[in-house]
Amino acid sequence: MKRTLLLSLTLLASACGPRYGMRVPDSLVKKLPYETRIELLESENDLALAIDRVDEADNEVNRARDNIRRAKSRQEAAEDEEDRAPDASSREVAQLAIAESESRVEFLRAHQRLNVGLREVEKLSLRCAFAKFELARLTAARKAKVQGSERLEPKDYEAQVSECEAAVKEERAGLAEDTKEAQTAKEAWEAKKAALAKKTFDARASPYVENL
């Protein structure tokens, strides 16, 4: 875990660029006494958790992509069933299945837009965790009176954290419309799914009805 975190820190530092990427020189941190380095563990853990949240957000986007692909396949299968329906009752079921699958695809696409937005928020939150980690490193270096740390201004690092957290709050608030659209699309899909389930005798194992 330690090795993975150090590698992630290196990659993050190179990827951050000027945006919330102000760092404390590693040469100062290397001079910290052991007992002071222990105090950095909490910030390191917070950073590791932020990295995990970005990974999970990536996984959620990938899972939703697979769900959309499956839903489109189900939609095509339902359309084929309509063409092959031997009677009016079977045709009605197939048409309900088509409506349900179309609604499912619309919901999944709306949900994916939200997933992508949430992933961007987590990526920005990771930059904030990185900024907090750098502030903790500077605080530790100044506390230990490491030579050279006096030239770094804590207020600059504190401002970096504050600005980043404000940006996260703004981005998260900007997802309100996507959240509303995803919820509306979900309710529409669930209504179509209920109609299909009712027509197929509410059978939980019905081949026409599948939960996400």
PDB file of C-alpha atoms in Angstrom:
ATOM      1  CA  MET A   1       0.000   0.000   0.000  1.00  0.00           C
ATOM      2  CA  LYS A   2       2.809   2.379   0.925  1.00  0.00           C
ATOM      3  CA  ARG A   3       4.587   1.695  -2.342  1.00  0.00           C
ATOM      4  CA  THR A   4       1.372   2.188  -4.354  1.00  0.00           C
ATOM      5  CA  LEU A   5       0.670   5.453  -2.564  1.00  0.00           C
ATOM      6  CA  LEU A   6       4.175   6.777  -3.230  1.00  0.00           C
ATOM      7  CA  LEU A   7       3.835   5.909  -6.924  1.00  0.00           C
ATOM      8  CA  SER A   8       0.417   7.581  -7.048  1.00  0.00           C
ATOM      9  CA  LEU A   9       1.849  10.665  -5.348  1.00  0.00           C
ATOM     10  CA  THR A  10       4.583  10.888  -7.954  1.00  0.00           C
ATOM     11  CA  LEU A  11       2.080  10.581 -10.803  1.00  0.00           C
ATOM     12  CA  LEU A  12      -0.295  13.016  -9.158  1.00  0.00           C
ATOM     13  CA  ALA A  13       2.437  15.573  -8.594  1.00  0.00           C
ATOM     14  CA  SER A  14       3.421  15.444 -12.260  1.00  0.00           C
ATOM     15  CA  ALA A  15      -0.223  15.596 -13.400  1.00  0.00           C
ATOM     16  CA  CYS A  16      -1.364  18.389 -11.119  1.00  0.00           C
ATOM     17  CA  GLY A  17       0.527  21.125 -12.900  1.00  0.00           C
ATOM     18  CA  PRO A  18      -0.122  24.628 -11.591  1.00  0.00           C
ATOM     19  CA  ARG A  19      -3.688  23.910 -10.430  1.00  0.00           C
ATOM     20  CA  TYR A  20      -3.483  23.250  -6.684  1.00  0.00           C
ATOM     21  CA  GLY A  21      -0.104  21.657  -7.328  1.00  0.00           C
ATOM     22  CA  MET A  22       2.118  23.731  -5.055  1.00  0.00           C
ATOM     23  CA  ARG A  23       4.488  21.331  -3.307  1.00  0.00           C
ATOM     24  CA  VAL A  24       6.854  21.214  -0.380  1.00  0.00           C
ATOM     25  CA  PRO A  25      10.318  20.121  -1.582  1.00  0.00           C
ATOM     26  CA  ASP A  26      10.987  16.478  -0.778  1.00  0.00           C
ATOM     27  CA  SER A  27      14.440  17.499   0.420  1.00  0.00           C
ATOM     28  CA  LEU A  28      12.802  19.247   3.408  1.00  0.00           C
ATOM     29  CA  VAL A  29      10.556  16.309   4.266  1.00  0.00           C
ATOM     30  CA  LYS A  30      13.499  13.902   4.216  1.00  0.00           C
ATOM     31  CA  LYS A  31      15.023  15.869   7.073  1.00  0.00           C
ATOM     32  CA  LEU A  32      12.009  15.336   9.336  1.00  0.00           C
ATOM     33  CA  PRO A  33      12.630  13.279  12.472  1.00  0.00           C
ATOM     34  CA  TYR A  34      10.796   9.959  12.644  1.00  0.00           C
ATOM     35  CA  GLU A  35       8.297  11.061  15.294  1.00  0.00           C
ATOM     36  CA  THR A  36       7.278  14.044  13.153  1.00  0.00           C
ATOM     37  CA  ARG A  37       6.829  11.874  10.053  1.00  0.00           C
ATOM     38  CA  ILE A  38       4.375   9.748  12.030  1.00  0.00           C
ATOM     39  CA  GLU A  39       2.164  12.825  12.289  1.00  0.00           C
ATOM     40  CA  LEU A  40       1.786  12.784   8.507  1.00  0.00           C
ATOM     41  CA  LEU A  41       0.131   9.354   8.483  1.00  0.00           C
ATOM     42  CA  GLU A  42      -3.402  10.727   8.813  1.00  0.00           C
ATOM     43  CA  SER A  43      -2.941  13.018   5.810  1.00  0.00           C
ATOM     44  CA  GLU A  44      -1.378  10.129   3.879  1.00  0.00           C
ATOM     45  CA  ASN A  45      -4.390   7.951   4.669  1.00  0.00           C
ATOM     46  CA  ASP A  46      -6.793  10.697   3.545  1.00  0.00           C
ATOM     47  CA  LEU A  47      -4.866  10.956   0.304  1.00  0.00           C
ATOM     48  CA  ALA A  48      -4.983   7.179  -0.198  1.00  0.00           C
ATOM     49  CA  LEU A  49      -8.764   7.236   0.342  1.00  0.00           C
ATOM     50  CA  ALA A  50      -9.130  10.023  -2.224  1.00  0.00           C
ATOM     51  CA  ILE A  51      -7.175   7.936  -4.738  1.00  0.00           C
ATOM     52  CA  ASP A  52      -9.474   4.973  -4.018  1.00  0.00           C
ATOM     53  CA  ARG A  53     -12.559   7.139  -4.600  1.00  0.00           C
ATOM     54  CA  VAL A  54     -11.258   8.174  -8.028  1.00  0.00           C
ATOM     55  CA  ASP A  55     -10.647   4.501  -8.862  1.00  0.00           C
ATOM     56  CA  GLU A  56     -14.177   3.605  -7.783  1.00  0.00           C
ATOM     57  CA  ALA A  57     -15.623   6.465  -9.843  1.00  0.00           C
ATOM     58  CA  ASP A  58     -13.715   5.126 -12.869  1.00  0.00           C
ATOM     59  CA  ASN A  59     -15.096   1.658 -12.183  1.00  0.00           C
ATOM     60  CA  GLU A  60     -18.631   3.024 -11.956  1.00  0.00           C
ATOM     61  CA  VAL A  61     -18.279   4.706 -15.353  1.00  0.00           C
ATOM     62  CA  ASN A  62     -17.014   1.438 -16.841  1.00  0.00           C
ATOM     63  CA  ARG A  63     -19.835  -0.580 -15.249  1.00  0.00           C
ATOM     64  CA  ALA A  64     -22.429   1.843 -16.591  1.00  0.00           C
ATOM     65  CA  ARG A  65     -20.867   1.625 -20.052  1.00  0.00           C
ATOM     66  CA  ASP A  66     -21.281  -2.165 -19.951  1.00  0.00           C
ATOM     67  CA  ASN A  67     -24.872  -1.796 -18.741  1.00  0.00           C
ATOM     68  CA  ILE A  68     -25.687   0.521 -21.647  1.00  0.00           C
ATOM     69  CA  ARG A  69     -24.231  -1.974 -24.103  1.00  0.00           C
ATOM     70  CA  ARG A  70     -26.306  -4.788 -22.587  1.00  0.00           C
ATOM     71  CA  ALA A  71     -29.459  -2.642 -22.544  1.00  0.00           C
ATOM     72  CA  LYS A  72     -29.070  -1.813 -26.235  1.00  0.00           C
ATOM     73  CA  SER A  73     -28.708  -5.521 -27.001  1.00  0.00           C
ATOM     74  CA  ARG A  74     -31.917  -6.203 -25.056  1.00  0.00           C
ATOM     75  CA  GLN A  75     -33.638  -3.475 -27.026  1.00  0.00           C
ATOM     76  CA  GLU A  76     -32.637  -5.101 -30.314  1.00  0.00           C
ATOM     77  CA  ALA A  77     -33.806  -8.486 -29.016  1.00  0.00           C
ATOM     78  CA  ALA A  78     -37.187  -7.021 -28.038  1.00  0.00           C
ATOM     79  CA  GLU A  79     -37.575  -5.506 -31.503  1.00  0.00           C
ATOM     80  CA  ASP A  80     -36.846  -8.905 -33.038  1.00  0.00           C
ATOM     81  CA  GLU A  81     -39.480 -10.458 -30.769  1.00  0.00           C
ATOM     82  CA  GLU A  82     -42.074  -8.013 -32.073  1.00  0.00           C
ATOM     83  CA  ASP A  83     -41.323  -9.063 -35.648  1.00  0.00           C
ATOM     84  CA  ARG A  84     -41.722 -12.723 -34.715  1.00  0.00           C
ATOM     85  CA  ALA A  85     -44.806 -12.329 -32.499  1.00  0.00           C
ATOM     86  CA  PRO A  86     -47.376 -14.994 -33.496  1.00  0.00           C
ATOM     87  CA  ASP A  87     -50.405 -13.190 -32.044  1.00  0.00           C
ATOM     88  CA  ALA A  88     -51.657  -9.869 -30.701  1.00  0.00           C
ATOM     89  CA  SER A  89     -50.916 -10.745 -27.073  1.00  0.00           C
ATOM     90  CA  SER A  90     -47.304 -11.658 -27.831  1.00  0.00           C
ATOM     91  CA  ARG A  91     -46.952  -8.510 -29.911  1.00  0.00           C
ATOM     92  CA  GLU A  92     -48.220  -6.400 -27.028  1.00  0.00           C
ATOM     93  CA  VAL A  93     -45.674  -7.952 -24.668  1.00  0.00           C
ATOM     94  CA  ALA A  94     -42.906  -7.349 -27.186  1.00  0.00           C
ATOM     95  CA  GLN A  95     -43.967  -3.713 -27.594  1.00  0.00           C
ATOM     96  CA  LEU A  96     -43.918  -3.237 -23.829  1.00  0.00           C
ATOM     97  CA  ALA A  97     -40.470  -4.822 -23.760  1.00  0.00           C
ATOM     98  CA  ILE A  98     -39.296  -2.399 -26.442  1.00  0.00           C
ATOM     99  CA  ALA A  99     -40.648   0.575 -24.471  1.00  0.00           C
ATOM    100  CA  GLU A 100     -39.002  -0.722 -21.293  1.00  0.00           C
ATOM    101  CA  SER A 101     -35.648  -1.285 -22.989  1.00  0.00           C
ATOM    102  CA  GLU A 102     -35.705   2.139 -24.639  1.00  0.00           C
ATOM    103  CA  SER A 103     -36.501   3.737 -21.298  1.00  0.00           C
ATOM    104  CA  ARG A 104     -33.737   1.714 -19.671  1.00  0.00           C
ATOM    105  CA  VAL A 105     -31.185   2.977 -22.198  1.00  0.00           C
ATOM    106  CA  GLU A 106     -32.318   6.577 -21.646  1.00  0.00           C
ATOM    107  CA  PHE A 107     -31.975   6.172 -17.885  1.00  0.00           C
ATOM    108  CA  LEU A 108     -28.540   4.559 -18.140  1.00  0.00           C
ATOM    109  CA  ARG A 109     -27.291   7.327 -20.419  1.00  0.00           C
ATOM    110  CA  ALA A 110     -28.595   9.988 -18.030  1.00  0.00           C
ATOM    111  CA  HIS A 111     -27.003   8.143 -15.128  1.00  0.00           C
ATOM    112  CA  GLN A 112     -23.736   7.885 -17.034  1.00  0.00           C
ATOM    113  CA  ARG A 113     -23.651  11.662 -17.521  1.00  0.00           C
ATOM    114  CA  LEU A 114     -23.966  11.951 -13.745  1.00  0.00           C
ATOM    115  CA  ASN A 115     -21.259   9.307 -13.248  1.00  0.00           C
ATOM    116  CA  VAL A 116     -18.850  11.238 -15.453  1.00  0.00           C
ATOM    117  CA  GLY A 117     -19.584  14.437 -13.530  1.00  0.00           C
ATOM    118  CA  LEU A 118     -19.053  12.685 -10.204  1.00  0.00           C
ATOM    119  CA  ARG A 119     -15.772  11.289 -11.446  1.00  0.00           C
ATOM    120  CA  GLU A 120     -14.579  14.808 -12.243  1.00  0.00           C
ATOM    121  CA  VAL A 121     -15.570  15.904  -8.739  1.00  0.00           C
ATOM    122  CA  GLU A 122     -13.576  13.025  -7.235  1.00  0.00           C
ATOM    123  CA  LYS A 123     -10.574  13.917  -9.366  1.00  0.00           C
ATOM    124  CA  LEU A 124     -10.740  17.482  -8.110  1.00  0.00           C
ATOM    125  CA  SER A 125     -11.233  16.204  -4.542  1.00  0.00           C
ATOM    126  CA  LEU A 126      -8.043  14.222  -5.006  1.00  0.00           C
ATOM    127  CA  ARG A 127      -6.202  17.439  -5.849  1.00  0.00           C
ATOM    128  CA  CYS A 128      -7.612  18.907  -2.635  1.00  0.00           C
ATOM    129  CA  ALA A 129      -6.357  15.919  -0.655  1.00  0.00           C
ATOM    130  CA  PHE A 130      -2.987  16.411  -2.281  1.00  0.00           C
ATOM    131  CA  ALA A 131      -3.037  20.107  -1.314  1.00  0.00           C
ATOM    132  CA  LYS A 132      -3.919  19.178   2.287  1.00  0.00           C
ATOM    133  CA  PHE A 133      -1.097  16.660   2.331  1.00  0.00           C
ATOM    134  CA  GLU A 134       1.369  19.324   1.203  1.00  0.00           C
ATOM    135  CA  LEU A 135       0.072  21.689   3.890  1.00  0.00           C
ATOM    136  CA  ALA A 136       0.592  18.957   6.476  1.00  0.00           C
ATOM    137  CA  ARG A 137       4.134  18.399   5.198  1.00  0.00           C
ATOM    138  CA  LEU A 138       4.914  22.105   5.495  1.00  0.00           C
ATOM    139  CA  THR A 139       3.383  22.296   8.965  1.00  0.00           C
ATOM    140  CA  ALA A 140       5.507  19.341  10.070  1.00  0.00           C
ATOM    141  CA  ALA A 141       8.672  20.819   8.547  1.00  0.00           C
ATOM    142  CA  ARG A 142       8.158  24.182  10.221  1.00  0.00           C
ATOM    143  CA  LYS A 143       7.285  22.516  13.526  1.00  0.00           C
ATOM    144  CA  ALA A 144      10.536  20.563  13.369  1.00  0.00           C
ATOM    145  CA  LYS A 145      12.336  23.787  12.316  1.00  0.00           C
ATOM    146  CA  VAL A 146      13.795  22.130   9.239  1.00  0.00           C
ATOM    147  CA  GLN A 147      16.191  24.529   7.548  1.00  0.00           C
ATOM    148  CA  GLY A 148      14.572  26.077   4.480  1.00  0.00           C
ATOM    149  CA  SER A 149      10.981  25.595   5.653  1.00  0.00           C
ATOM    150  CA  GLU A 150      10.919  29.167   6.959  1.00  0.00           C
ATOM    151  CA  ARG A 151      11.051  30.392   3.361  1.00  0.00           C
ATOM    152  CA  LEU A 152       7.698  28.764   2.579  1.00  0.00           C
ATOM    153  CA  GLU A 153       4.564  30.686   3.501  1.00  0.00           C
ATOM    154  CA  PRO A 154       1.857  28.550   5.220  1.00  0.00           C
ATOM    155  CA  LYS A 155      -0.867  30.996   4.140  1.00  0.00           C
ATOM    156  CA  ASP A 156      -0.140  30.186   0.493  1.00  0.00           C
ATOM    157  CA  TYR A 157      -0.660  26.475   1.147  1.00  0.00           C
ATOM    158  CA  GLU A 158      -3.768  27.153   3.223  1.00  0.00           C
ATOM    159  CA  ALA A 159      -5.184  29.273   0.398  1.00  0.00           C
ATOM    160  CA  GLN A 160      -4.515  26.435  -2.037  1.00  0.00           C
ATOM    161  CA  VAL A 161      -6.624  24.089   0.107  1.00  0.00           C
ATOM    162  CA  SER A 162      -9.438  26.639   0.533  1.00  0.00           C
ATOM    163  CA  GLU A 163      -9.614  27.442  -3.182  1.00  0.00           C
ATOM    164  CA  CYS A 164      -9.673  23.769  -4.108  1.00  0.00           C
ATOM    165  CA  GLU A 165     -12.416  22.926  -1.622  1.00  0.00           C
ATOM    166  CA  ALA A 166     -14.500  25.840  -2.911  1.00  0.00           C
ATOM    167  CA  ALA A 167     -14.055  24.536  -6.471  1.00  0.00           C
ATOM    168  CA  VAL A 168     -15.217  21.060  -5.394  1.00  0.00           C
ATOM    169  CA  LYS A 169     -18.299  22.534  -3.754  1.00  0.00           C
ATOM    170  CA  GLU A 170     -19.099  24.501  -6.905  1.00  0.00           C
ATOM    171  CA  GLU A 171     -18.641  21.467  -9.181  1.00  0.00           C
ATOM    172  CA  ARG A 172     -20.775  19.284  -6.938  1.00  0.00           C
ATOM    173  CA  ALA A 173     -23.539  21.890  -6.933  1.00  0.00           C
ATOM    174  CA  GLY A 174     -23.326  21.960 -10.722  1.00  0.00           C
ATOM    175  CA  LEU A 175     -24.411  18.315 -10.816  1.00  0.00           C
ATOM    176  CA  ALA A 176     -27.880  19.111  -9.473  1.00  0.00           C
ATOM    177  CA  GLU A 177     -29.458  19.156 -12.930  1.00  0.00           C
ATOM    178  CA  ASP A 178     -27.788  15.896 -13.974  1.00  0.00           C
ATOM    179  CA  THR A 179     -28.951  14.291 -10.713  1.00  0.00           C
ATOM    180  CA  LYS A 180     -32.523  15.451 -11.334  1.00  0.00           C
ATOM    181  CA  GLU A 181     -32.488  14.193 -14.934  1.00  0.00           C
ATOM    182  CA  ALA A 182     -31.128  10.802 -13.877  1.00  0.00           C
ATOM    183  CA  GLN A 183     -33.831  10.467 -11.200  1.00  0.00           C
ATOM    184  CA  THR A 184     -36.589  11.436 -13.646  1.00  0.00           C
ATOM    185  CA  ALA A 185     -35.280   8.961 -16.214  1.00  0.00           C
ATOM    186  CA  LYS A 186     -35.109   6.239 -13.560  1.00  0.00           C
ATOM    187  CA  GLU A 187     -38.718   6.809 -12.510  1.00  0.00           C
ATOM    188  CA  ALA A 188     -39.835   6.662 -16.157  1.00  0.00           C
ATOM    189  CA  TRP A 189     -37.951   3.401 -16.669  1.00  0.00           C
ATOM    190  CA  GLU A 190     -39.338   1.864 -13.474  1.00  0.00           C
ATOM    191  CA  ALA A 191     -42.882   2.702 -14.633  1.00  0.00           C
ATOM    192  CA  LYS A 192     -42.283   0.957 -17.969  1.00  0.00           C
ATOM    193  CA  LYS A 193     -40.668  -1.967 -16.176  1.00  0.00           C
ATOM    194  CA  ALA A 194     -43.678  -2.308 -13.845  1.00  0.00           C
ATOM    195  CA  ALA A 195     -46.067  -2.306 -16.808  1.00  0.00           C
ATOM    196  CA  LEU A 196     -44.045  -5.021 -18.498  1.00  0.00           C
ATOM    197  CA  ALA A 197     -43.825  -7.089 -15.312  1.00  0.00           C
ATOM    198  CA  LYS A 198     -47.587  -6.831 -14.817  1.00  0.00           C
ATOM    199  CA  LYS A 199     -48.249  -7.999 -18.355  1.00  0.00           C
ATOM    200  CA  THR A 200     -45.947 -10.957 -17.823  1.00  0.00           C
ATOM    201  CA  PHE A 201     -47.733 -11.922 -14.571  1.00  0.00           C
ATOM    202  CA  ASP A 202     -45.316 -10.037 -12.290  1.00  0.00           C
ATOM    203  CA  ALA A 203     -42.915 -12.942 -12.649  1.00  0.00           C
ATOM    204  CA  ARG A 204     -39.657 -11.951 -10.957  1.00  0.00           C
ATOM    205  CA  ALA A 205     -37.826 -14.427 -13.160  1.00  0.00           C
ATOM    206  CA  SER A 206     -39.525 -13.186 -16.314  1.00  0.00           C
ATOM    207  CA  PRO A 207     -37.081 -13.103 -19.237  1.00  0.00           C
ATOM    208  CA  TYR A 208     -38.571  -9.737 -20.142  1.00  0.00           C
ATOM    209  CA  VAL A 209     -37.814  -8.058 -16.822  1.00  0.00           C
ATOM    210  CA  GLU A 210     -34.319  -7.503 -15.505  1.00  0.00           C
ATOM    211  CA  ASN A 211     -33.156  -5.371 -12.625  1.00  0.00           C
ATOM    212  CA  LEU A 212     -29.919  -3.394 -12.790  1.00  0.00           C
TER     213      LEU A 212
END
